[in-house]
Coordinates of C-alpha atoms in Angstrom, one line a residue:
X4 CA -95.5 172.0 51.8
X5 CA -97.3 168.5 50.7
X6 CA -100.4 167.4 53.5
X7 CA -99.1 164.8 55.5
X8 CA -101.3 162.3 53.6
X9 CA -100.3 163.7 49.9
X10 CA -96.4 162.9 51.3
X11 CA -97.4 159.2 52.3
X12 CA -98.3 158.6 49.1
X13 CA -96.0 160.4 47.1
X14 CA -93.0 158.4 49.8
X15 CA -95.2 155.1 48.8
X16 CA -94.6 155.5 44.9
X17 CA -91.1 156.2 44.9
X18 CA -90.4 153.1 47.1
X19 CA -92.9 151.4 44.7
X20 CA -90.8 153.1 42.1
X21 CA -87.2 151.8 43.4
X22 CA -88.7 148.0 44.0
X23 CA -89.7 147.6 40.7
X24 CA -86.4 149.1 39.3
X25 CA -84.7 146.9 41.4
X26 CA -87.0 143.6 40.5
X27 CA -86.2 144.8 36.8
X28 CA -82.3 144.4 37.6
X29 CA -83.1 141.0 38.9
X30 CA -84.8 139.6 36.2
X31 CA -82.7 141.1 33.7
X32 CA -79.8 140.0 35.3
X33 CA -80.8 136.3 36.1
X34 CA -81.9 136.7 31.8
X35 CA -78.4 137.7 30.9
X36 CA -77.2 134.3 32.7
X37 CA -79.1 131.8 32.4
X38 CA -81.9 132.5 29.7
X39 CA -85.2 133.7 28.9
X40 CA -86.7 129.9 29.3
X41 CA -85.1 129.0 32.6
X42 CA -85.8 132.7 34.2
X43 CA -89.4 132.1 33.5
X44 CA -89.4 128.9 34.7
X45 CA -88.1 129.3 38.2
X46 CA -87.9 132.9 38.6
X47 CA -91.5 134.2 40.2
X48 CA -91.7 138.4 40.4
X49 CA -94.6 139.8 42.0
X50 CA -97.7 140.0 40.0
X51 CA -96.2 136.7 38.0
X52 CA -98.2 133.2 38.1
X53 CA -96.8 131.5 40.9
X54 CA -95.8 134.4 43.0
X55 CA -98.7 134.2 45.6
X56 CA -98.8 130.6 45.9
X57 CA -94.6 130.5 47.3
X58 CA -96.4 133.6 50.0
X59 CA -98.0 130.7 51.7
X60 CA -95.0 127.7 51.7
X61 CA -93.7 128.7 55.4
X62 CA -94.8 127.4 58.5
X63 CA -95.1 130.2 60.3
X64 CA -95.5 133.5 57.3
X65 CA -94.2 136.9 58.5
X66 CA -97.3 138.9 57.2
X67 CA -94.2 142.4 57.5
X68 CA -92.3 140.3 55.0
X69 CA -93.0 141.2 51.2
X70 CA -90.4 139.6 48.9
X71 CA -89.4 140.9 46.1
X72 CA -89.0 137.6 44.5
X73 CA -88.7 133.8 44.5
X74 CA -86.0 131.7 43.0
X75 CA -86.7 128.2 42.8
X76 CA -83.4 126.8 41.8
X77 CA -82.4 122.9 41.5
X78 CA -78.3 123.4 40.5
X79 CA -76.0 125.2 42.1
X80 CA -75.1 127.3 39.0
X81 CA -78.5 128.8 39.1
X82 CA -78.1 129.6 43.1
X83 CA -74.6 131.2 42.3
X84 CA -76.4 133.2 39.4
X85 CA -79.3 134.5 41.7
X86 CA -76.8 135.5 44.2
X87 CA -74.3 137.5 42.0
X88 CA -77.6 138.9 40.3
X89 CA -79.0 140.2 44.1
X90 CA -75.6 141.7 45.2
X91 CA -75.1 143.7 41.7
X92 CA -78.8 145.0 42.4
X93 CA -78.2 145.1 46.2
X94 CA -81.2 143.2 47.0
X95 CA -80.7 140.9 50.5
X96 CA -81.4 137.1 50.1
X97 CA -82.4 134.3 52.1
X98 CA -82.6 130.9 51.5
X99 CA -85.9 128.7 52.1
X100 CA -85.4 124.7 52.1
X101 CA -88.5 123.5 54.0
X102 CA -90.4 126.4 54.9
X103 CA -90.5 125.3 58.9
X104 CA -89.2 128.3 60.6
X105 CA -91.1 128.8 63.6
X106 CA -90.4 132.5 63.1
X107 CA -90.3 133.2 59.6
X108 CA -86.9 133.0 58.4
X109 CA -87.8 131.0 55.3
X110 CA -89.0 134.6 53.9
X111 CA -87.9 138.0 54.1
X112 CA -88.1 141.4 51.7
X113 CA -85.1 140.2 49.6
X114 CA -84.9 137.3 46.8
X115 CA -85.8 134.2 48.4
X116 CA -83.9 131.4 46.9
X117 CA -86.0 128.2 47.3
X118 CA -83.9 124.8 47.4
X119 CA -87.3 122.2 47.7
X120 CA -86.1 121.1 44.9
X121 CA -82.8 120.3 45.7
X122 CA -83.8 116.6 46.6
X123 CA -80.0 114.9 46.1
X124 CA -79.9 111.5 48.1
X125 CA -76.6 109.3 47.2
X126 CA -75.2 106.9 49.9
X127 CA -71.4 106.4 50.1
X128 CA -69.0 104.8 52.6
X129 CA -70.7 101.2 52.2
X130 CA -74.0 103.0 53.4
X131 CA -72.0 105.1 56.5
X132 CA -72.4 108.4 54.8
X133 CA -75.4 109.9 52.8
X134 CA -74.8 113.3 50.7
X135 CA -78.1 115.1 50.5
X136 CA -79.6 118.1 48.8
X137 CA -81.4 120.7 51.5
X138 CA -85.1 120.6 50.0
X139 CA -84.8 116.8 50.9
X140 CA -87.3 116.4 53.9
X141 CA -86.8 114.4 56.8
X142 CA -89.5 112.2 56.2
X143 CA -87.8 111.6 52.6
X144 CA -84.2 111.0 54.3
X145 CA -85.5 108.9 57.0
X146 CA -87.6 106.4 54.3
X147 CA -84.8 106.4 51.5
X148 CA -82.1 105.8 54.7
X149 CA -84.1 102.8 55.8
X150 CA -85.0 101.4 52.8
X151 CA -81.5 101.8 51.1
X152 CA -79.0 101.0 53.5
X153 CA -81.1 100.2 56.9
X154 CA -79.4 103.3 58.2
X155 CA -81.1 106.2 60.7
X156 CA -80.6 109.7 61.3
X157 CA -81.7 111.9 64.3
X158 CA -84.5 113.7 63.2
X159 CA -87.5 115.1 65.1
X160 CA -91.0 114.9 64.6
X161 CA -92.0 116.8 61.8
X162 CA -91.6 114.9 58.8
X163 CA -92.3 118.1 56.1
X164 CA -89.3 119.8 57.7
X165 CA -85.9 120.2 55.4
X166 CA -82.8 118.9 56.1
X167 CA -80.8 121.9 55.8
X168 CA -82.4 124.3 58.4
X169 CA -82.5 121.0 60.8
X170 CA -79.1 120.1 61.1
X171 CA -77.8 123.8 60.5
X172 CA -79.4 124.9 63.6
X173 CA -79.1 122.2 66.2
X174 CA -81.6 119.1 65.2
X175 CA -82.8 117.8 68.4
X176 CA -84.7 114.2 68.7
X177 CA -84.7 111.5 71.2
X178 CA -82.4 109.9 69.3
X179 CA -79.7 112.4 69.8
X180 CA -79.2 111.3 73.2
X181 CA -77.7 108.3 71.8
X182 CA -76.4 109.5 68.5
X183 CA -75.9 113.4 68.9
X184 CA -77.7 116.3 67.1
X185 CA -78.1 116.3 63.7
X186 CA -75.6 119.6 63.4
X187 CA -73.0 116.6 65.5
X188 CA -73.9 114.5 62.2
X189 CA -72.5 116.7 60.1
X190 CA -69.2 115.7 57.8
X191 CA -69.5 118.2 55.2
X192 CA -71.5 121.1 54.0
X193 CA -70.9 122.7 50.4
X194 CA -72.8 126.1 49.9
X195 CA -72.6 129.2 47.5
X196 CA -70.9 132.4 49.1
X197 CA -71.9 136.0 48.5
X198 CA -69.7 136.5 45.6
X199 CA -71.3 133.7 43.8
X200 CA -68.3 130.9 44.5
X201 CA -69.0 127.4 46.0
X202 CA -66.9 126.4 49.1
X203 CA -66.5 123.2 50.8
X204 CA -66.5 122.7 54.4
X205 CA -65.3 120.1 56.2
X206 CA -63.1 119.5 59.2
X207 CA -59.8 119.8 57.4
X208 CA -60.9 122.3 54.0
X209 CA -62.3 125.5 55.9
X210 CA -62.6 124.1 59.3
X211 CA -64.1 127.2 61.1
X212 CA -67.1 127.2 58.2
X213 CA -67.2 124.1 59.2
X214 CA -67.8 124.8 63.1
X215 CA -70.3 127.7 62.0
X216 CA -72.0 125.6 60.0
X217 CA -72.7 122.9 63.0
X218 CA -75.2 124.5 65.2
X219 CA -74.9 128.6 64.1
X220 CA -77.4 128.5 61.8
X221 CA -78.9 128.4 58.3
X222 CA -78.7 131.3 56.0
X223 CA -75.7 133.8 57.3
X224 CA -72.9 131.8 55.6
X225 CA -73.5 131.1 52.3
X226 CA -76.3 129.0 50.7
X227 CA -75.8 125.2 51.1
X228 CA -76.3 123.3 48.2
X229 CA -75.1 120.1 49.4
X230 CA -74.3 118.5 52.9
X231 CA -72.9 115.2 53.8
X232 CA -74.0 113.1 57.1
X233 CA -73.4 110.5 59.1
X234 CA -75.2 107.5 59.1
X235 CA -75.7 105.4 62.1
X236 CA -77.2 101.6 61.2
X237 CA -80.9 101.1 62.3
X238 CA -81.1 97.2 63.8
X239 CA -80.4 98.8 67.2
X240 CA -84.3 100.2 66.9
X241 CA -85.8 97.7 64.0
X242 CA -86.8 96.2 67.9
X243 CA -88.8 98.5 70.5
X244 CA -91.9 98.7 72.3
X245 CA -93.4 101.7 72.2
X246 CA -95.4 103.3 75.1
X247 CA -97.7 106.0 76.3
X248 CA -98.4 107.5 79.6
X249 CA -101.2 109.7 80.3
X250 CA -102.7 111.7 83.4
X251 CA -105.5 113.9 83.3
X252 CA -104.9 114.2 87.5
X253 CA -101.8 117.1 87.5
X254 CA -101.9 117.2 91.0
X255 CA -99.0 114.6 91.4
X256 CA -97.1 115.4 88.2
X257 CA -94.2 117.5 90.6
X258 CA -93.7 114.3 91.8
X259 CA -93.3 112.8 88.7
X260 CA -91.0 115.6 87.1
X261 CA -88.9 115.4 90.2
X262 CA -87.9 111.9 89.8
X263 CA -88.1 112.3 85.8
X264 CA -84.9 115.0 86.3
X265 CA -83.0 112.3 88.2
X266 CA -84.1 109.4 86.0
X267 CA -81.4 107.6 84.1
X268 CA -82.9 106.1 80.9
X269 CA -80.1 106.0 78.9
X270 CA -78.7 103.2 81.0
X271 CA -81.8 101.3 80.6
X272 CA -82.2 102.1 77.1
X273 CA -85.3 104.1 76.8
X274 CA -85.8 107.5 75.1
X275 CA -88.8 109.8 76.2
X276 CA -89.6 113.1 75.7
X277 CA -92.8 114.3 78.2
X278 CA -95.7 117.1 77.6
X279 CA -98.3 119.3 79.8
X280 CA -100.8 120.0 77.7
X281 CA -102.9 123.1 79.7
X282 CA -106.2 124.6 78.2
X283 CA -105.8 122.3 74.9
X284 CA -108.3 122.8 72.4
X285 CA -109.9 119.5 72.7
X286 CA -110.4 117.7 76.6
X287 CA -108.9 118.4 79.9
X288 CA -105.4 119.4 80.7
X289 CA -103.3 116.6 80.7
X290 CA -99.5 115.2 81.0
X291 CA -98.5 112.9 78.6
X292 CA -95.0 111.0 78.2
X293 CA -94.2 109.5 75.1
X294 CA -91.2 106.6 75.4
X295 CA -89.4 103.4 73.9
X296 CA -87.6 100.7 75.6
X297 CA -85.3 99.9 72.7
X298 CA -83.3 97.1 71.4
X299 CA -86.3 95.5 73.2
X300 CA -88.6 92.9 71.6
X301 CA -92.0 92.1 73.9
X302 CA -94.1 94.2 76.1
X303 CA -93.5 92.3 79.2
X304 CA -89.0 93.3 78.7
X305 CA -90.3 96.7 78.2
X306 CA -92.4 96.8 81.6
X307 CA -89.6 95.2 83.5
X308 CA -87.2 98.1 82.8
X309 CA -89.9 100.8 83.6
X310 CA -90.8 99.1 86.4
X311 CA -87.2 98.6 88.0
X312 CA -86.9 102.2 87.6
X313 CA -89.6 103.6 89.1
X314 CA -91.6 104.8 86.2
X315 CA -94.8 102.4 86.9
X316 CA -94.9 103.7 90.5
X317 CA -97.1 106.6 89.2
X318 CA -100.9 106.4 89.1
X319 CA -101.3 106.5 85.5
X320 CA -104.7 107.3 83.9
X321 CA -103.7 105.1 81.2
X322 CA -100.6 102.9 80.2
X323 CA -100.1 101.2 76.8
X324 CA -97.6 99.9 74.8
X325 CA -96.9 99.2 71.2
X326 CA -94.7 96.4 69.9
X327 CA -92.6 98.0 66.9
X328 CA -90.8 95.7 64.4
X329 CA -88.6 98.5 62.2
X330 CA -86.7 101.5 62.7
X331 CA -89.2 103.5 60.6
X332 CA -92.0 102.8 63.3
X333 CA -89.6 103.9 66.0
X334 CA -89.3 107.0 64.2
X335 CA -93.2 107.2 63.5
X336 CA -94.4 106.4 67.0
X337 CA -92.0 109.0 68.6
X338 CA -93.7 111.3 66.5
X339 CA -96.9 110.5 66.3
X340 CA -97.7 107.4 68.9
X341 CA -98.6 105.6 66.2
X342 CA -97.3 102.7 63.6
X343 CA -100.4 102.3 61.7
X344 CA -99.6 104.7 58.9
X345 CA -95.6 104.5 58.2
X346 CA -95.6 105.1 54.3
X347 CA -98.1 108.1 55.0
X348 CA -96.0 109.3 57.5
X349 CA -92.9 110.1 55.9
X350 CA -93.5 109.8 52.0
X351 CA -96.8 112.0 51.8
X352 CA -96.9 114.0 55.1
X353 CA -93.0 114.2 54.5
X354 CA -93.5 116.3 51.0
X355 CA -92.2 119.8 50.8
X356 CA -95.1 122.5 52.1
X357 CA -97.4 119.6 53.5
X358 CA -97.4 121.5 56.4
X359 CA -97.3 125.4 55.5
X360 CA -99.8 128.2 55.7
X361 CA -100.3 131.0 53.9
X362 CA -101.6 133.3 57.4
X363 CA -99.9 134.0 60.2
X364 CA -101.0 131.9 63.4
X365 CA -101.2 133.1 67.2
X366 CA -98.8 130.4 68.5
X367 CA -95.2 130.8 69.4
X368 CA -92.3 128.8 70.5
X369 CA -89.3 128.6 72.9
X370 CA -87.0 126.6 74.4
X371 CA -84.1 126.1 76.8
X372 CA -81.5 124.1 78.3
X373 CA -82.2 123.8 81.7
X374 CA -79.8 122.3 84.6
X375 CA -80.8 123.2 87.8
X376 CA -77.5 122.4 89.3
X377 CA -74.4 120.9 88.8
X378 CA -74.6 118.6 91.9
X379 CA -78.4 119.0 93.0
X380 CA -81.6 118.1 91.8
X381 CA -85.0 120.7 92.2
X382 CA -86.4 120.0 95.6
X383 CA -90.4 119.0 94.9
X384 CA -91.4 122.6 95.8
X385 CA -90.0 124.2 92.5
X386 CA -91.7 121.6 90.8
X387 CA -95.1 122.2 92.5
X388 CA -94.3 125.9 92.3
X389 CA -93.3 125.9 88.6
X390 CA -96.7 124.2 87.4
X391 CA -98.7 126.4 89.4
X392 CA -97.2 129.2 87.6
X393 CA -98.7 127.5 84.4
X394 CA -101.5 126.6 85.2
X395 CA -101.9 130.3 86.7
X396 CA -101.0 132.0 83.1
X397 CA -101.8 129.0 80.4
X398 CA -105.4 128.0 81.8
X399 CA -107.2 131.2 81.4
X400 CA -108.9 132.8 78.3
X401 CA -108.6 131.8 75.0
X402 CA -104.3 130.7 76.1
X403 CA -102.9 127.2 75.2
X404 CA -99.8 126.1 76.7
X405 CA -98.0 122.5 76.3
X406 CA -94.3 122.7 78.1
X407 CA -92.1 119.6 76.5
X408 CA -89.4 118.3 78.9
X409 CA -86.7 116.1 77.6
X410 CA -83.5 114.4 79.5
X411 CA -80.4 115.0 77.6
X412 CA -78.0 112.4 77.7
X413 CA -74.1 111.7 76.3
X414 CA -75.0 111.9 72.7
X415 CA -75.7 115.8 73.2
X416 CA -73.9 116.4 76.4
X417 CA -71.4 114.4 76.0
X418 CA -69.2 117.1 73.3
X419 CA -67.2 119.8 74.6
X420 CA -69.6 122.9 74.4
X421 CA -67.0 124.6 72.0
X422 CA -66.7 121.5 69.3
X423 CA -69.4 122.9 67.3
X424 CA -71.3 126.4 67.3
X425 CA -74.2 124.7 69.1
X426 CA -73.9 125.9 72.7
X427 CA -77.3 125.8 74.7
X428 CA -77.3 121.8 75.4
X429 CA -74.2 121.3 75.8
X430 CA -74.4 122.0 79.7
X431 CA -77.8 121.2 80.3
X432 CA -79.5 118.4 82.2
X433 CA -83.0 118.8 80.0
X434 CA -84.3 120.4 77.2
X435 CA -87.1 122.2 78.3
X436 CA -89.5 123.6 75.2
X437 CA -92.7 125.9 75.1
X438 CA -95.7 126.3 72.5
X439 CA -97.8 129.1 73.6
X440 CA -101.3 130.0 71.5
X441 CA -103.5 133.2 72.2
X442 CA -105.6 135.3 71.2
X443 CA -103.1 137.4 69.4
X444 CA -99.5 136.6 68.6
X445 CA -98.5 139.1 71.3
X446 CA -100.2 137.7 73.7
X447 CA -98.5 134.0 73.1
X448 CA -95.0 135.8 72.7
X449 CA -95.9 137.1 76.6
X450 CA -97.4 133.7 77.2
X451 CA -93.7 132.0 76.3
X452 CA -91.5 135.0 77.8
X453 CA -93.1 134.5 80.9
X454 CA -92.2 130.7 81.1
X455 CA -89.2 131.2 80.0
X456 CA -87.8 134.0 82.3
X457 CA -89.6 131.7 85.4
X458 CA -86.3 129.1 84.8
X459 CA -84.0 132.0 84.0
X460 CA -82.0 131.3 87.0
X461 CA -81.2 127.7 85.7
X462 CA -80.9 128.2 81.9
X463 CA -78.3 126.6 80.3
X464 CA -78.4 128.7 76.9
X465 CA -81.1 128.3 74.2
X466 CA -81.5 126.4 70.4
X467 CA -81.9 127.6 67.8
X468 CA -84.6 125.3 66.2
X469 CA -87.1 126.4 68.1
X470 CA -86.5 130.5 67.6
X471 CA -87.6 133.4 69.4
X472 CA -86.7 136.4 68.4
X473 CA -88.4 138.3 71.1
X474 CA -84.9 137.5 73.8
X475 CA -83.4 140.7 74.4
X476 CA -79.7 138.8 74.4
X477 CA -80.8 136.8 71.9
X478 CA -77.0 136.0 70.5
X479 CA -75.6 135.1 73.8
X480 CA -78.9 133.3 74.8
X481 CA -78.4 130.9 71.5
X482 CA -74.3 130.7 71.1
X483 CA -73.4 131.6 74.0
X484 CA -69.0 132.1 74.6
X485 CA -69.0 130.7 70.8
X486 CA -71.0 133.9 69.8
X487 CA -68.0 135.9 69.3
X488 CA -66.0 133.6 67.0
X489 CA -69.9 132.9 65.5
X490 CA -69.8 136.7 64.2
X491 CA -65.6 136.6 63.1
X492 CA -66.8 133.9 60.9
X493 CA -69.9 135.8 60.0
X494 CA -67.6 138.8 58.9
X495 CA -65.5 136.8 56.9
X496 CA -68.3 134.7 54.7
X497 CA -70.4 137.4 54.3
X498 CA -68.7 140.6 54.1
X499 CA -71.4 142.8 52.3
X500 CA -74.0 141.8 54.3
X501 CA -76.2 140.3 51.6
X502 CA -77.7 137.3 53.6
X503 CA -80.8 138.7 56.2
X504 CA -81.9 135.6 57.6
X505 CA -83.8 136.3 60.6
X506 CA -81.6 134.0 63.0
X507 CA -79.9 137.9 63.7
X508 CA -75.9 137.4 64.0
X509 CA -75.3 140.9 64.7
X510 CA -72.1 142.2 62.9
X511 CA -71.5 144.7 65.0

C-alpha cells in the first residue's frame, strides 16, 4: 500500500497527466480548424509566451482557478471553433470580456475565451441604436457615443469595465433612474451556443434568450459576440452642475439618511448616489454624496433646487459645485468628481485590463435592494442604530468599510419585476452596496455578510454586478420568482453543461 505522501503525488501526475492530454486535444483541435498561424496567434497553453500575463487581466483573480488555456478570439468563427474544440475534449469554458468581476468569473479551470478584442462600434437607427462588440469598454462606448452621435448610455463608474458583463448582469448608474439599466437597454444580443452555432435574440426571434439575457447573467447562455443597445440623446446632460457634499461629523448623518430615503430627486432632476467611508486608508471616516442638478446651467439654479428640498439644511463640512458643459463630464464627475481629465478618463483609463491585477486582494463586495416598507419610511432610530452597527464592526483593526446608498427611481422601478431576468431592484426603494477590506479575504467576506444580513428584514433581492458568492440562497437572493424560468432557459441553451461561469445557475 503507497505512503499517504507517495499516493499524493502519484494522484498529482495522473491529473497532470490527463490536463496535458486534454490541452493537447485543444490545441490540436483549434489546429485542425483554423490553422497553425492563427492557433499560435491567439491560442496561449500553459507554459506558452503570453500565458502568465492573461493570469493577471481580472479584477479580482481567483488564485483556486488554474486555466487550462486562453483564447483570445476577434470573429465569431474563431469563438464557435474554441467551443466545439472544448466540448469534443470536455473541457468547461467561460468567457472574459473586461476582466471586472468582483468575484472572479472572468477565469476559471476551463478555456477561457477572451472577447477584449472584440471592439465592434457601428451606430444605426439615425444614431438610436449602437451594435457593439463585448471587449468594447465603457469608457470606449461612452466617448465614441458622444463624439458620434451625441448619444449616452447608462454606465457606471468604472470606465475599464466591458460592455458585455455590464449590461448582461444588471448595469446600474445614476443614470438608470432616468433611462433604465443597461440590461433594460438591451434590443438584441447575438452569441455562440454550446454546439458551436450562433443565435440571435431579440424580443420577437428567441424571446426567452432574450429575457435571460437582460439581467441573468453573462456566461451561462452562450458566448455573445455581438449586442445591440439603445441609445438615449445626451443634450439633456451636455448642461449640469456638478456637486459634492462632505461630512467628517457622522453624528447627524441618521438624520440625513432618513430624509435622503424620502427625498424625491427625480422630480427635481438631480441624480446622487451617497457613501460612508469608515476606517479609510487615508483621513477620518467621512460621508460623502456625490450629485447633479441636470438639464441645469449655473450654480446658483443648482442651489435653488437643493435648497427647496431640504438638502442645504445639513451642516456640511464642505459644499462645492462644478459647472459641466458636456455629457461626457457628467459621466466623468459622477465617477470621479472631477472634469479636469475627460479624454484620460475614458480613452486611456477606459482600455481593456487598465484596471486588473495579477493577486488576489482582501476586499469584497455586496449589495441589495433595500425598501423598508411599502407605505413607511425607517423611523431615525434604525438609522442611528444601523450606523452604529458599522461603525462597531468596520472601525476596528486593519477593516475598511464604505456602504453606497442610492435612490432608485422609474427608470429601474418603474418595469414590471418579471419584464426582464433582473429581479432585485425592481421592488426596491434604494440600492444599498458594500465594499469591505481586511486583513484576509475572509475576514472582509464576514465584514459584508454581516452588513448585509443587518437589512435582511427589508431586502428587496440582490444584483448581480456586484456578486457574492458567499449567500447561502444565492439564486433566489439574485433572480428571485424569475429564478425558475432563469434555469428552464439555462437547461435549454446549455444542455451539456459546458459553460462554468461562477454566477452559479444551478441546474438542478
Amino acid at each position: 500500500m503507497l505512503h499517504p505522501s507517495l499516493r499524493m503525488v502519484t494522484l498529482l501526475l495522473i491529473f497532470q497527466l490527463i490536463r496535458g492530454r486534454l490541452e493537447t486535444d485543444f490545441w490540436d483541435c483549434m489546429t485542425q480548424k483554423l490553422g497553425p498561424e492563427t492557433t499560435n496567434a491567439i491560442v496561449f497553453l500553459p507554459g506558452t509566451a503570453g500565458y502568465d500575463a492573461r493570469l493577471g487581466w481580472c479584477h479580482q483573480p481567483d488564485p483556486a482557478d488554474h486555466p487550462m488555456g486562453f483564447v483570445d478570439c476577434n470573429l465569431a468563427p474563431q469563438i464557435a471553433s474554441a467551443v466545439m474544440c472544448a466540448s469534443e475534449a470536455e473541457i468547461g469554458i467561460c468567457p472574459r470580456s473586461g476582466g471586472h468581476s468582483f468575484i472572479g468569473s472572468s477565469m476559471c479551470s476551463g478555456i477561457v475565451i477572451d472577447l477584449w478584442q472584440m471592439k465592434k462600434f457601428s451606430l444605426s437607427h439615425g444614431g438610436a441604436r449602437v451594435t457593439v462588440g463585448p471587449g468594447l469598454t465603457l469608457g470606449e462606448l461612452s466617448y465614441n457615443l458622444y463624439h458620434q452621435a451625441r448619444g449616452i448610455f447608462p454606465v457606471g463608474h468604472s470606465a475599464s469595465v466591458g460592455i458585455a458583463g455590464f449590461v448582461l448582469q444588471g448595469g446600474i448608474s445614476e443614470l438608470a433612474s432616468e433611462i433604465g439599466l443597461g440590461c433594460d437597454n438591451i434590443e438584441e444580443v447575438r452569441m455562440v451556443q454550446y454546439d458551436g452555432k450562433s443565435v440571435t435574440a431579440n424580443s420577437k426571434k428567441n424571446p426567452d434568450l432574450f429575457w435571460a439575457s437582460r439581467g441573468g447573467g453573462g456566461g451561462k447562455f452562450g458566448i455573445v459576440y455581438e449586442l445591440t443597445l439603445r441609445v438615449h440623446p445626451a443634450n439633456r446632460y451636455d448642461s449640469f452642475v456638478g456637486f459634492t457634499a462632505l461630512s467628517i461629523n457622522l453624528s447627524w448623518i441618521p438624520n440625513f439618511l432618513e430624509w435622503y430615503y424620502k427625498w424625491q430627486e427625480e422630480s427635481q432632476s438631480i441624480l446622487s448616489r451617497s457613501r460612508i467611508r469608515i476606517n479609510a486608508k487615508k483621513g477620518p471616516n467621512d460621508f460623502i454624496l456625490l450629485g447633479a442638478c441636470v438639464n441645469c446651467k449655473s450654480d446658483a439654479e443648482c442651489r435653488g433646487r437643493l435648497s427647496e428640498s431640504g438638502f442645504l439644511d445639513f451642516q456640511w463640512d464642505n459644499f462645492s459645485t462644478t459647472v459641466g458643459s458636456t455629457a461626457l463630464q457628467y459621466l466623468e464627475f459622477m465617477a470621479d468628481g472631477t472634469t479636469a481629465n475627460t479624454d484620460d478618463y475614458f480613452l486611456v483609463r477606459g482600455m481593456s485590463h487598465s484596471d486588473s491585477h495579477s493577486i488576489q486582494g482582501n476586499f469584497t463586495y455586496t449589495s441589495v435592494g433595500f425598501n423598508y416598507s411599502l407605505s413607511d419610511a425607517p423611523p431615525l432610530s434604525f438609522y442611528e442604530d444601523f450606523l452604529s452597527h458599522v461603525l462597531s464592526i468596520c472601525a476596528i483593526s486593519k477593516n475598511r468599510c464604505v456602504v453606497f446608498v442610492q435612490n432608485l427611481y422609474s427608470g429601474i422601478t418603474g418595469i414590471d419585476s418579471d419584464a426582464t431576468a433582473m429581479f432585485g431592484l425592481r421592488k426596491a426603494r434604494q440600492w444599498v452596496g458594500f465594499r469591505c477590506a481586511g486583513a484576509s479575504l475572509q475576514v472582509a467576506h464576514t465584514l459584508c455578510s454581516d452588513l448585509r444580513n443587518y437589512l435582511s428584514g427589508f431586502i428587496t433581492g440582490s444584483f448581480l454586478n456586484w456578486e457574492d458568492r458567499v449567500l447561502p440562497n444565492y439564486i433566489t437572493a439574485y433572480w428571485g420568482d424569475n429564478a425558475d424560468r432563469l434555469i428552464e432557459i439555462n437547461r435549454q441553451y446549455d444542455p451539456t453543461g459546458l459553460f462554468i461561469s461562477k454566477q452559479p445557475l444551478i441546474l438542478g
